[in-house]
Tab-separated table of C-alpha atoms in Angstrom:
chain	number	residue	atom	x	y	z
A	5	MET	CA	1.959	55.713	64.942
A	6	VAL	CA	0.932	57.280	68.276
A	7	SER	CA	-1.984	56.478	70.763
A	8	THR	CA	-2.725	58.630	73.530
A	9	LEU	CA	-6.026	57.681	76.204
A	10	ALA	CA	-6.866	59.426	79.209
A	11	PHE	CA	-8.128	58.638	82.722
A	12	ALA	CA	-9.026	61.556	85.201
A	13	ASN	CA	-5.747	63.753	84.776
A	14	THR	CA	-3.360	60.826	83.176
A	15	THR	CA	-2.194	60.974	79.436
A	16	ILE	CA	0.198	58.023	78.229
A	17	GLU	CA	1.331	57.841	74.430
A	18	VAL	CA	3.059	55.371	73.222
A	19	GLN	CA	5.260	54.737	69.623
A	20	THR	CA	7.891	53.127	67.872
A	21	SER	CA	10.933	55.102	66.167
A	22	GLU	CA	9.531	53.172	62.806
A	23	THR	CA	6.650	51.765	61.032
A	24	LYS	CA	8.830	48.691	59.658
A	25	ILE	CA	12.055	47.372	60.096
A	26	LYS	CA	14.128	43.853	59.161
A	27	ALA	CA	14.319	41.122	61.080
A	28	LEU	CA	17.629	41.547	62.766
A	29	GLU	CA	17.142	45.230	63.600
A	30	SER	CA	16.050	46.862	66.622
A	31	ILE	CA	12.949	49.304	67.623
A	32	TRP	CA	13.178	51.769	69.534
A	33	VAL	CA	9.752	52.091	71.747
A	34	THR	CA	9.381	55.482	72.957
A	35	GLY	CA	6.410	57.526	74.599
A	36	LYS	CA	4.857	60.124	78.087
A	37	ILE	CA	3.219	59.693	80.404
A	38	THR	CA	1.771	62.636	83.171
A	39	ASP	CA	-0.005	62.695	86.549
A	40	VAL	CA	1.282	59.135	87.708
A	41	ALA	CA	4.211	58.366	90.766
A	42	GLN	CA	7.085	58.483	88.512
A	43	TYR	CA	8.419	55.518	90.865
A	44	LYS	CA	6.491	53.546	89.271
A	45	PRO	CA	7.402	52.076	86.367
A	46	VAL	CA	5.675	52.012	82.912
A	47	LYS	CA	4.582	48.178	81.519
A	48	LEU	CA	5.755	47.496	78.388
A	49	ARG	CA	3.452	44.611	76.105
A	50	VAL	CA	5.011	43.530	72.708
A	51	ILE	CA	2.701	41.159	71.350
A	52	GLY	CA	3.651	39.250	68.121
A	53	PRO	CA	2.000	38.147	65.139
A	54	ASP	CA	1.611	34.666	66.795
A	55	GLY	CA	-0.557	36.510	69.543
A	56	LYS	CA	2.041	35.163	72.081
A	57	LEU	CA	4.489	38.070	74.149
A	58	VAL	CA	7.398	38.532	72.919
A	59	PHE	CA	9.011	41.555	75.600
A	60	ALA	CA	7.123	42.836	79.058
A	61	PRO	CA	9.983	45.580	80.228
A	62	GLN	CA	8.982	47.825	83.422
A	63	VAL	CA	10.899	50.990	81.868
A	64	THR	CA	12.139	54.073	83.849
A	65	ILE	CA	10.199	57.543	83.994
A	66	ASP	CA	12.438	60.980	83.479
A	67	ASP	CA	11.679	64.273	85.227
A	68	ASN	CA	9.820	65.247	82.409
A	69	GLY	CA	7.551	62.357	82.199
A	70	GLU	CA	8.823	60.225	79.010
A	71	PHE	CA	10.287	56.926	78.652
A	72	ARG	CA	12.632	54.935	76.141
A	73	LYS	CA	13.138	51.166	75.628
A	74	LEU	CA	15.582	49.898	72.495
A	75	LEU	CA	13.065	46.516	71.689
A	76	ASN	CA	16.749	44.104	70.226
A	77	PRO	CA	16.205	41.236	67.798
A	78	PRO	CA	14.715	37.581	69.802
A	79	ILE	CA	17.112	34.609	69.575
A	80	PRO	CA	17.641	34.144	66.123
A	81	SER	CA	15.717	37.298	64.974
A	82	PHE	CA	12.197	38.274	65.091
A	83	LYS	CA	9.279	36.650	63.244
A	84	PRO	CA	8.438	38.289	60.391
A	85	GLY	CA	4.276	40.352	60.998
A	86	GLU	CA	2.618	42.989	62.767
A	87	TYR	CA	3.468	43.386	66.384
A	88	ILE	CA	1.849	45.947	68.927
A	89	VAL	CA	3.160	47.267	71.627
A	90	THR	CA	1.241	48.154	74.339
A	91	ALA	CA	2.502	50.838	77.193
A	92	SER	CA	0.385	50.533	80.468
A	93	HIS	CA	0.732	52.226	84.123
A	94	ASP	CA	-0.860	51.527	87.563
A	95	ASP	CA	-2.317	54.448	88.379
A	96	THR	CA	-4.429	54.511	85.975
A	97	LYS	CA	-7.074	52.118	83.511
A	98	SER	CA	-5.151	53.756	80.061
A	99	VAL	CA	-3.343	52.091	77.837
A	100	ALA	CA	-1.819	53.637	74.846
A	101	GLN	CA	-1.382	51.563	72.151
A	102	THR	CA	0.608	51.952	68.913
A	103	GLN	CA	1.875	48.820	65.963
A	104	PHE	CA	5.408	47.829	63.163
A	105	THR	CA	5.875	45.707	60.807
A	106	VAL	CA	8.781	43.219	60.820
A	107	ILE	CA	10.526	42.566	57.123
A	108	SER	CA	11.907	39.541	56.804
A	109	GLN	CA	15.842	39.136	56.750
A	110	GLU	CA	17.958	36.151	55.780
A	111	ILE	CA	20.202	35.028	58.382
A	112	PRO	CA	24.473	35.490	57.997
A	113	ARG	CA	25.631	32.074	59.222
A	114	ASN	CA	29.228	32.851	61.572
A	115	SER	CA	31.968	32.135	60.316
A	116	ASP	CA	35.255	29.862	62.205
A	117	ILE	CA	36.881	32.428	64.745
A	118	GLN	CA	40.232	31.434	65.812
A	119	THR	CA	42.403	31.033	68.922
A	120	SER	CA	44.683	31.418	70.748
A	121	GLU	CA	45.678	30.074	73.831
A	122	SER	CA	47.986	33.826	74.792
A	123	LYS	CA	45.355	35.861	76.277
A	124	VAL	CA	45.422	39.807	76.233
A	125	ILE	CA	44.126	43.127	77.917
A	126	VAL	CA	42.940	45.272	75.476
A	127	GLU	CA	41.992	48.188	77.736
A	128	LYS	CA	41.095	52.264	76.699
A	129	GLU	CA	39.547	54.145	79.167
A	130	GLN	CA	38.162	57.437	78.694
A	131	GLN	CA	36.236	60.150	80.266
A	132	LYS	CA	33.974	63.226	79.455
A	133	SER	CA	34.480	66.452	80.688
A	134	SER	CA	31.377	66.463	82.404
A	135	LYS	CA	32.384	62.678	83.674
A	136	GLU	CA	28.967	61.499	83.292
A	137	ILE	CA	30.093	58.213	81.556
A	138	THR	CA	33.785	55.816	81.094
A	139	ILE	CA	33.922	53.010	78.569
A	140	GLN	CA	36.484	50.673	78.658
A	141	ALA	CA	37.040	46.555	77.177
A	142	GLU	CA	38.694	43.742	77.620
A	143	ALA	CA	39.052	41.322	75.227
A	144	GLU	CA	41.216	37.627	75.088
A	145	ASN	CA	42.938	37.622	71.818
A	146	GLY	CA	42.023	35.115	69.643
A	147	SER	CA	38.561	35.137	72.294
A	148	ASP	CA	34.982	35.520	69.974
A	149	VAL	CA	33.890	37.859	72.864
A	150	ILE	CA	34.372	41.941	74.192
A	151	ILE	CA	33.210	42.752	77.569
A	152	VAL	CA	32.200	46.267	78.420
A	153	LYS	CA	32.260	48.350	81.192
A	154	GLY	CA	32.556	51.419	82.536
A	155	ASN	CA	30.544	54.018	84.765
A	156	THR	CA	27.151	56.224	84.735
A	157	ASN	CA	26.635	59.252	86.348
A	158	PHE	CA	22.682	58.968	84.862
A	159	ARG	CA	21.037	55.768	86.098
A	160	GLY	CA	17.147	56.962	84.794
A	161	THR	CA	17.562	54.679	81.711
A	162	ASP	CA	19.631	52.106	79.964
A	163	ILE	CA	22.946	52.732	78.166
A	164	THR	CA	23.081	51.906	74.196
A	165	LEU	CA	25.892	50.023	73.590
A	166	ILE	CA	26.540	50.478	68.857
A	167	VAL	CA	29.522	48.187	67.376
A	168	LYS	CA	31.144	50.307	63.939
A	169	SER	CA	33.044	48.997	61.460
A	170	PRO	CA	36.507	51.099	60.574
A	171	ILE	CA	34.362	52.519	57.848
A	172	GLY	CA	31.718	53.126	59.591
A	173	ASN	CA	29.071	50.921	58.925
A	174	MET	CA	26.900	49.158	62.089
A	175	ILE	CA	27.433	46.270	62.861
A	176	THR	CA	25.401	45.097	66.275
A	177	ILE	CA	23.761	46.889	68.598
A	178	ASP	CA	23.199	45.740	72.546
A	179	GLN	CA	21.512	47.526	75.880
A	180	VAL	CA	22.503	47.215	79.565
A	181	THR	CA	21.094	48.727	82.461
A	182	PRO	CA	23.203	50.424	85.675
A	183	GLY	CA	23.450	49.349	88.307
A	184	MET	CA	22.687	50.525	92.098
A	185	TYR	CA	26.394	52.307	92.052
A	186	GLY	CA	26.453	53.367	88.158
A	187	ASP	CA	28.746	49.819	87.169
A	188	PHE	CA	27.454	48.598	83.902
A	189	GLN	CA	29.248	45.404	81.992
A	190	ALA	CA	27.675	43.650	78.234
A	191	GLU	CA	29.718	41.272	76.180
A	192	ILE	CA	30.041	41.396	72.512
A	193	LYS	CA	30.485	38.870	70.279
A	194	ILE	CA	33.262	38.913	67.506
A	195	GLY	CA	32.830	36.461	64.506
A	196	GLY	CA	30.324	36.034	60.868
A	197	PRO	CA	31.026	38.156	57.669
A	198	MET	CA	30.068	41.571	59.482
A	199	TRP	CA	33.889	41.283	61.456
A	200	LYS	CA	36.098	40.130	58.471
A	201	GLU	CA	37.008	43.205	57.705
A	202	ASP	CA	40.223	44.198	59.261
A	203	GLY	CA	40.859	47.813	61.337
A	204	MET	CA	39.535	49.993	64.089
A	205	TYR	CA	36.428	48.858	65.590
A	206	THR	CA	34.286	52.010	67.776
A	207	ILE	CA	32.386	51.323	70.937
A	208	THR	CA	30.058	53.984	71.651
A	209	ALA	CA	27.838	53.861	74.592
A	210	ASN	CA	24.817	56.487	74.898
A	211	HIS	CA	22.943	57.182	77.205
A	212	GLY	CA	20.367	59.516	78.346
A	213	SER	CA	16.788	60.493	77.636
A	214	SER	CA	18.002	61.185	74.983
A	215	SER	CA	20.981	59.799	74.305
A	216	GLU	CA	23.048	62.926	75.269
A	217	TYR	CA	26.217	61.253	77.159
A	218	LYS	CA	28.364	59.209	74.917
A	219	GLU	CA	31.573	57.490	75.486
A	220	SER	CA	33.836	55.736	72.874
A	221	ILE	CA	36.840	53.365	72.868
A	222	LYS	CA	38.132	51.494	69.172
A	223	VAL	CA	39.526	47.923	69.777
A	224	GLU	CA	41.121	46.603	66.789
A	225	ILE	CA	40.067	43.208	64.684
A	226	LYS	CA	42.617	41.002	62.831
A	227	ASP	CA	41.384	37.885	60.760
A	228	GLY	CA	38.288	38.193	63.309
A	229	VAL	CA	40.187	38.387	66.150
A	230	VAL	CA	41.192	41.205	69.343
A	231	VAL	CA	44.674	42.007	68.372
A	232	PRO	CA	46.812	43.094	71.179
A	233	GLU	CA	46.820	47.323	71.626
A	234	PHE	CA	50.735	47.155	72.270
A	235	GLY	CA	51.376	44.022	70.415
A	236	VAL	CA	53.345	45.328	68.297
A	237	THR	CA	55.815	47.992	70.814
A	238	THR	CA	56.084	44.793	73.122
A	239	SER	CA	57.525	42.803	70.016
A	240	LEU	CA	59.913	45.734	69.115
A	241	VAL	CA	60.526	46.142	73.086
A	242	LEU	CA	61.392	42.878	73.657
A	243	ALA	CA	63.968	41.826	69.835
A	244	MET	CA	66.231	45.464	71.646
A	245	SER	CA	66.772	43.755	75.065
A	246	ILE	CA	67.620	40.824	72.851
A	247	ILE	CA	70.072	42.300	70.899
A	248	SER	CA	71.589	44.897	73.624
A	249	ILE	CA	72.424	41.313	75.827
A	250	ILE	CA	73.953	39.684	72.533
A	251	ILE	CA	76.614	42.839	72.255
A	252	VAL	CA	76.434	43.153	76.146
A	253	SER	CA	77.246	39.410	76.481
A	254	THR	CA	80.548	40.002	73.284
A	255	LYS	CA	81.859	42.707	74.616
A	256	LEU	CA	82.633	40.729	78.139
A	257	LYS	CA	83.324	37.472	76.488
A	258	LEU	CA	86.360	40.050	74.500
A	259	ALA	CA	87.283	41.643	76.596
A	260	THR	CA	87.987	38.354	79.387
A	261	PRO	CA	91.555	37.337	79.688
A	262	PHE	CA	91.690	33.542	78.668
A	263	ARG	CA	93.668	31.817	81.210
A	264	TYR	CA	95.765	28.444	80.854
């Protein structure tokens, strides 16, 4: 559903990526506005089925007059029913409106998370040839949190983080706003039935007015916890070092003459 209203020479329109979603799903709100000051944000308001205000974000406008905002489910989830989305701007009395429907969905229970006293850092940094965005991940072994950090040269819109399982299923989605210098940080929770699959999980940062800038990293998860990136290699090096020490010590002992 798309709604467009005009006041003087100003036009504003707003729409959603889906007309119907499940209670645990996210939804994109996009639109376009003309003949207004672009340094002023578009004001979105999302009204729930009970008539209460659910979201009221202020969204930046790009050079083409377009704006977009990802709405993640509020805790614990969207309430089933009809949601009304309105878009307005300080420079016009025009108000655009659309709506979407949420259907009920069972909320999975989180499983127990194994803990560990040892702490390791899982960190990778990859950079596109265009150097538009960089991303890295830090994780405490046995913890239920992955900290995603990065930097972007494009600060006009929010960054969308998508986590996928080793077989490609989407696990979770999050959104973060870059700071003044393009730095961003987000926490991703680990645990529950969605994280039971062992293997390499992919975290992708999507950025730009049309998500044209992307960068991905991989984090290995086993038994519901993070696996150190170089854990096996470190163990092998340690074992070889111990064996070498034993061999050298034995040779020195045999080469030393006995004194009476």
